[in-house]
CSV table of C-alpha atoms in Angstrom, one decimal:
chain,number,residue,atom,x,y,z
A,1,MET,CA,-155.7,-127.3,97.5
A,2,PRO,CA,-154.1,-129.7,94.9
A,3,GLY,CA,-151.0,-129.1,94.0
A,4,VAL,CA,-149.6,-127.3,97.7
A,5,PRO,CA,-147.0,-129.8,99.4
A,6,LEU,CA,-146.9,-130.5,102.6
A,7,GLU,CA,-143.8,-128.9,102.3
A,8,HIS,CA,-144.6,-125.6,101.0
A,9,VAL,CA,-146.6,-124.7,103.9
A,10,LEU,CA,-144.2,-125.8,106.6
A,11,PHE,CA,-141.6,-123.3,105.2
A,12,VAL,CA,-144.2,-120.6,105.1
A,13,GLY,CA,-144.3,-121.0,109.0
A,14,LEU,CA,-140.7,-121.8,109.0
A,15,VAL,CA,-140.5,-117.7,107.1
A,16,LEU,CA,-142.7,-116.4,109.9
A,17,PHE,CA,-141.2,-117.4,113.0
A,18,ALA,CA,-138.6,-116.7,111.8
A,19,LEU,CA,-139.4,-113.0,111.7
A,20,GLY,CA,-141.0,-113.3,114.8
A,21,LEU,CA,-137.8,-114.4,115.8
A,22,TYR,CA,-135.7,-111.6,115.0
A,23,THR,CA,-138.3,-109.1,115.9
A,24,VAL,CA,-138.6,-111.0,119.3
A,25,LEU,CA,-133.7,-111.2,119.5
A,26,THR,CA,-133.9,-107.2,118.3
A,27,ARG,CA,-136.9,-104.8,119.7
A,28,ARG,CA,-136.7,-103.1,122.5
A,29,ASN,CA,-140.1,-101.6,122.7
A,30,ALA,CA,-142.5,-104.3,124.8
A,31,ILE,CA,-144.6,-104.3,122.8
A,32,GLY,CA,-142.4,-104.6,119.5
A,33,ILE,CA,-142.2,-107.6,121.3
A,34,LEU,CA,-144.9,-109.4,121.6
A,35,MET,CA,-146.2,-107.7,118.5
A,36,GLY,CA,-143.0,-110.3,118.1
A,37,ILE,CA,-144.5,-113.5,119.8
A,38,GLU,CA,-148.4,-112.9,117.6
A,39,LEU,CA,-145.6,-113.3,114.9
A,40,LEU,CA,-144.1,-116.8,116.6
A,41,LEU,CA,-147.7,-117.7,117.9
A,42,ASN,CA,-148.8,-118.4,114.5
A,43,ALA,CA,-146.1,-119.9,112.7
A,44,ALA,CA,-146.6,-122.6,115.1
A,45,ASN,CA,-150.5,-122.7,114.4
A,46,ILE,CA,-150.1,-122.7,111.0
A,47,ASP,CA,-148.3,-125.4,111.2
A,48,TYR,CA,-150.7,-127.5,112.8
A,49,VAL,CA,-152.9,-126.8,111.3
A,50,ALA,CA,-151.0,-128.2,108.1
A,51,PHE,CA,-150.1,-131.3,110.4
A,52,ALA,CA,-154.4,-131.7,110.7
A,53,ARG,CA,-154.8,-131.2,107.0
A,54,TYR,CA,-153.0,-133.5,106.0
A,55,SER,CA,-153.0,-136.3,107.6
A,56,GLY,CA,-156.6,-136.5,107.4
A,57,THR,CA,-157.5,-136.0,110.1
A,58,PRO,CA,-158.5,-132.3,110.7
A,59,THR,CA,-160.0,-132.2,114.2
A,60,ASP,CA,-157.3,-132.2,116.2
A,61,GLY,CA,-154.8,-130.3,115.4
A,62,GLN,CA,-157.5,-127.8,114.5
A,63,ILE,CA,-158.6,-127.4,118.2
A,64,PHE,CA,-155.2,-126.8,119.7
A,65,ALA,CA,-154.8,-124.6,117.1
A,66,ILE,CA,-157.7,-122.6,119.2
A,67,PHE,CA,-156.6,-122.8,122.3
A,68,VAL,CA,-153.3,-121.9,121.2
A,69,ILE,CA,-155.7,-118.3,120.2
A,70,MET,CA,-157.1,-118.4,123.7
A,71,LEU,CA,-154.1,-118.2,125.0
A,72,ALA,CA,-152.5,-115.5,122.9
A,73,ALA,CA,-155.7,-113.2,123.7
A,74,ALA,CA,-154.8,-113.9,126.8
A,75,GLU,CA,-151.4,-113.6,126.9
A,76,ALA,CA,-151.5,-110.8,124.8
A,77,ALA,CA,-154.4,-108.8,127.8
A,78,VAL,CA,-152.4,-109.4,130.5
A,79,GLY,CA,-148.9,-108.3,128.8
A,80,LEU,CA,-150.5,-104.9,127.6
A,81,ALA,CA,-151.6,-105.1,130.9
A,82,ILE,CA,-148.0,-104.7,132.4
A,83,VAL,CA,-147.1,-103.0,129.1
A,84,LEU,CA,-148.7,-99.9,130.4
A,85,GLY,CA,-148.0,-100.4,134.1
A,86,ILE,CA,-144.8,-100.0,133.6
A,87,TYR,CA,-145.0,-97.3,131.8
A,88,ARG,CA,-147.4,-95.2,134.2
A,89,ASN,CA,-143.9,-96.2,136.4
A,90,PHE,CA,-140.9,-96.2,134.3
A,91,GLU,CA,-142.4,-93.2,131.5
A,92,SER,CA,-140.3,-95.0,129.6
A,93,ILE,CA,-141.3,-98.7,127.7
A,94,ASP,CA,-138.0,-99.4,126.5
A,95,VAL,CA,-137.3,-103.2,127.8
A,96,ASP,CA,-133.9,-101.4,128.5
A,97,ALA,CA,-134.8,-99.7,131.6
A,98,THR,CA,-137.4,-102.0,133.3
A,99,HIS,CA,-134.4,-102.9,135.2
A,100,SER,CA,-135.9,-103.3,138.6
A,101,LEU,CA,-139.5,-104.2,140.0
A,102,ARG,CA,-140.1,-100.9,141.4
A,103,HIS,CA,-139.4,-97.1,140.9
B,1,MET,CA,-150.6,-125.7,88.6
B,2,SER,CA,-154.4,-125.0,89.9
B,3,SER,CA,-156.2,-121.7,90.8
B,4,SER,CA,-157.2,-122.2,94.1
B,5,ALA,CA,-153.0,-123.4,94.1
B,6,ALA,CA,-151.3,-119.9,93.2
B,7,LEU,CA,-154.1,-117.9,95.3
B,8,PHE,CA,-152.8,-119.8,98.0
B,9,TYR,CA,-149.4,-119.2,97.3
B,10,VAL,CA,-150.1,-115.6,96.2
B,11,PHE,CA,-150.9,-114.8,100.2
B,12,ALA,CA,-149.0,-117.3,101.4
B,13,ALA,CA,-145.9,-114.2,100.1
B,14,PHE,CA,-148.7,-111.2,101.4
B,15,THR,CA,-148.0,-113.3,104.7
B,16,ILE,CA,-144.5,-112.8,104.7
B,17,VAL,CA,-144.6,-109.7,102.7
B,18,CYS,CA,-146.1,-107.8,106.0
B,19,ALA,CA,-144.8,-109.6,109.1
B,20,ALA,CA,-141.2,-108.8,107.2
B,21,GLY,CA,-142.7,-104.9,108.0
B,22,VAL,CA,-143.0,-106.2,111.7
B,23,ALA,CA,-140.5,-107.3,111.4
B,24,PHE,CA,-138.0,-104.5,109.9
B,25,SER,CA,-140.2,-100.8,110.2
B,26,ARG,CA,-138.5,-98.7,111.4
B,27,ASN,CA,-142.6,-96.5,113.2
B,28,ILE,CA,-143.7,-99.1,115.6
B,29,VAL,CA,-147.8,-97.9,114.3
B,30,HIS,CA,-146.3,-98.8,110.6
B,31,SER,CA,-145.7,-103.0,112.8
B,32,ALA,CA,-149.2,-102.6,114.2
B,33,PHE,CA,-150.9,-101.8,110.6
B,34,ALA,CA,-148.6,-104.9,109.2
B,35,LEU,CA,-148.8,-107.0,111.4
B,36,LEU,CA,-152.5,-107.0,110.5
B,37,GLY,CA,-152.2,-107.6,107.7
B,38,ALA,CA,-150.3,-110.3,108.6
B,39,LEU,CA,-152.8,-111.4,110.2
B,40,PHE,CA,-155.0,-111.8,108.0
B,41,GLY,CA,-153.0,-113.5,106.1
B,42,VAL,CA,-152.5,-116.2,108.2
B,43,ALA,CA,-156.2,-116.8,108.4
B,44,ALA,CA,-156.6,-116.7,104.6
B,45,ILE,CA,-153.7,-119.7,104.4
B,46,TYR,CA,-156.7,-121.4,107.5
B,47,VAL,CA,-158.8,-121.2,104.2
B,48,PHE,CA,-156.9,-123.0,102.5
B,49,LEU,CA,-156.1,-125.8,104.4
B,50,ALA,CA,-159.8,-125.6,105.3
B,51,ALA,CA,-159.5,-124.7,108.1
B,52,ASP,CA,-163.2,-122.8,108.0
B,53,PHE,CA,-163.5,-122.3,112.4
B,54,VAL,CA,-159.8,-121.3,112.8
B,55,ALA,CA,-160.0,-119.0,110.2
B,56,GLY,CA,-163.2,-117.8,111.3
B,57,ALA,CA,-161.2,-117.5,115.3
B,58,GLN,CA,-158.8,-116.2,113.7
B,59,PHE,CA,-160.6,-113.0,112.2
B,60,LEU,CA,-162.5,-112.6,115.7
B,61,ILE,CA,-160.2,-112.6,118.3
B,62,TYR,CA,-156.2,-112.1,116.2
B,63,ILE,CA,-157.6,-109.0,114.4
B,64,GLY,CA,-161.3,-108.1,116.2
B,65,GLY,CA,-158.9,-108.7,119.7
B,66,ILE,CA,-156.0,-108.7,119.8
B,67,LEU,CA,-155.1,-106.3,117.1
B,68,VAL,CA,-157.0,-104.0,118.6
B,69,LEU,CA,-154.9,-104.7,122.5
B,70,ILE,CA,-152.0,-103.9,120.6
B,71,LEU,CA,-153.2,-99.9,119.3
B,72,PHE,CA,-154.9,-99.5,122.6
B,73,ALA,CA,-150.5,-100.2,123.6
B,74,VAL,CA,-149.2,-98.0,121.1
B,75,MET,CA,-152.1,-94.9,121.0
B,76,LEU,CA,-152.2,-95.0,124.7
B,77,THR,CA,-147.8,-95.1,125.5
B,78,HIS,CA,-146.6,-91.4,124.1
B,79,ARG,CA,-143.4,-90.5,121.7
B,80,ILE,CA,-144.4,-92.6,119.5
B,81,ALA,CA,-144.0,-90.8,115.9
B,82,ASP,CA,-140.7,-90.4,117.0
B,83,VAL,CA,-138.4,-93.6,115.5
B,84,ALA,CA,-135.6,-92.6,117.8
B,85,VAL,CA,-137.7,-93.6,120.5
B,86,SER,CA,-140.4,-96.0,119.7
B,87,ASN,CA,-139.5,-98.8,117.9
B,88,ARG,CA,-134.4,-98.9,118.6
B,89,ALA,CA,-133.8,-102.7,117.1
B,90,ALA,CA,-130.6,-103.5,118.9
B,91,GLY,CA,-128.2,-106.2,118.5
B,92,ARG,CA,-128.6,-106.9,115.2
B,93,PRO,CA,-125.9,-109.0,113.8
B,94,ALA,CA,-126.1,-111.8,116.8
B,95,ALA,CA,-130.1,-111.8,115.6
B,96,LEU,CA,-129.2,-112.4,112.3
B,97,ALA,CA,-127.0,-115.4,113.4
B,98,VAL,CA,-129.3,-117.1,116.5
B,99,VAL,CA,-132.2,-116.7,113.2
B,100,GLY,CA,-130.2,-118.6,111.5
B,101,ALA,CA,-129.1,-120.8,112.4
B,102,ALA,CA,-132.8,-121.4,113.8
B,103,ALA,CA,-134.2,-121.2,110.1
B,104,TRP,CA,-131.7,-123.6,108.8
B,105,ILE,CA,-132.4,-126.6,111.6
B,106,LEU,CA,-136.5,-126.2,110.7
B,107,GLY,CA,-135.2,-126.1,106.5
B,108,ARG,CA,-133.8,-129.1,106.8
B,109,ALA,CA,-135.6,-130.4,109.5
B,110,ILE,CA,-138.4,-130.2,107.1
B,111,VAL,CA,-136.7,-131.9,103.6
B,112,ALA,CA,-135.0,-134.6,105.6
B,113,THR,CA,-138.3,-135.2,107.0
B,114,ARG,CA,-140.2,-137.9,104.5
B,115,TRP,CA,-143.8,-136.5,106.2
B,116,PRO,CA,-146.6,-138.9,106.3
B,117,VAL,CA,-149.4,-137.2,103.7
B,118,ALA,CA,-153.1,-138.8,103.8
B,119,ALA,CA,-154.0,-140.2,100.6
B,120,ALA,CA,-157.6,-138.2,100.2
B,121,LEU,CA,-157.4,-134.8,101.5
B,122,SER,CA,-160.6,-133.9,102.5
B,123,ASP,CA,-162.5,-130.2,102.2
B,124,ALA,CA,-165.9,-130.9,104.5
B,125,PRO,CA,-165.7,-128.7,107.2
B,126,THR,CA,-164.9,-128.7,110.4
B,127,THR,CA,-166.5,-126.4,112.5
B,128,HIS,CA,-168.9,-129.8,113.8
B,129,ALA,CA,-166.3,-132.4,114.6
B,130,ILE,CA,-163.9,-129.2,117.0
B,131,GLY,CA,-168.1,-128.7,118.6
B,132,ASP,CA,-168.1,-132.4,119.5
B,133,GLY,CA,-164.6,-132.5,120.5
B,134,PHE,CA,-164.7,-129.5,122.4
B,135,LEU,CA,-167.5,-130.8,124.8
B,136,GLY,CA,-165.7,-134.7,124.0
B,137,PRO,CA,-162.7,-135.4,124.8
B,138,TYR,CA,-161.3,-132.2,124.8
B,139,VAL,CA,-164.5,-130.6,127.3
B,140,LEU,CA,-161.6,-130.4,130.4
B,141,PRO,CA,-159.2,-128.3,128.8
B,142,PHE,CA,-162.2,-126.3,127.3
B,143,GLU,CA,-163.0,-125.9,131.6
B,144,LEU,CA,-159.6,-125.2,132.5
B,145,ALA,CA,-159.8,-122.4,129.7
B,146,SER,CA,-162.7,-120.7,130.3
B,147,PHE,CA,-161.0,-120.7,134.3
B,148,VAL,CA,-158.1,-119.1,133.0
B,149,LEU,CA,-160.0,-116.7,130.8
B,150,LEU,CA,-161.3,-115.4,133.7
B,151,ALA,CA,-158.2,-114.9,136.2
B,152,VAL,CA,-156.7,-113.1,133.1
B,153,LEU,CA,-159.1,-110.8,132.8
B,154,VAL,CA,-159.0,-110.3,136.5
B,155,GLY,CA,-155.6,-109.5,136.7
B,156,ALA,CA,-155.6,-107.9,133.3
B,157,ILE,CA,-157.7,-105.0,135.3
B,158,VAL,CA,-155.7,-105.6,138.8
B,159,VAL,CA,-152.4,-104.9,136.9
B,160,SER,CA,-153.6,-102.0,135.1
B,161,ARG,CA,-155.8,-100.0,137.3
B,162,LYS,CA,-154.6,-96.9,139.1
B,163,GLU,CA,-153.6,-97.1,142.0
B,164,LEU,CA,-155.4,-95.1,144.8
B,165,ARG,CA,-153.2,-94.0,148.0
B,166,GLY,CA,-155.2,-92.7,151.1
């Protein structure tokens, strides 16, 4: 891809990271927080793949990106199962409402 | 500027607009569909970075798996149409301060660092090399990953099932 310097790709990752961090910090909805975490992981992944490409040896960084995608799937499965459990117990997925471990 | 570089900036802008939709939308369903756009844009960026297999994995796992899970969870928790309930935001000024500080530090790091860039960038497909890596130097993390996924599946079922009493 001629013409796109590495810094511009990193800035895309930076903006995604900032938006994901803002989502995680401001949302009171547990599913919204999970969406923010997905944005953060994608920002990190963009940087992994970008560094891998511009270093000239693309394999290792892409393998790490695939591990991140896999662990994101694991995190989403467990996280959403916990969210459904919280919803059954508290009738709400507002993280401020869940101040105790049992109802 | 070449047309592929221009297309990269188009997809980057699309990704950022969709991510902003995730962050600022007042409706959780709109956030979920904005996340769909953002994940699609990231997959397109992987294509421009010559990471064909990662782009495919992004499509299959993120868009086909994680996003569907998120949409299920959104639909299963009711009263989502009510904005005040579904996607309330809190602590905006403090969050903006934290995010601004983090973005400023990271931006300074990006600008100030002299990144070593290879002279010739390869556009060759990497799927073969990734497969060799998973069954060569990365075989232990690969096997651990499959074990983690099995534990996660069992754990998710245990956490989300209905408790039987009596």
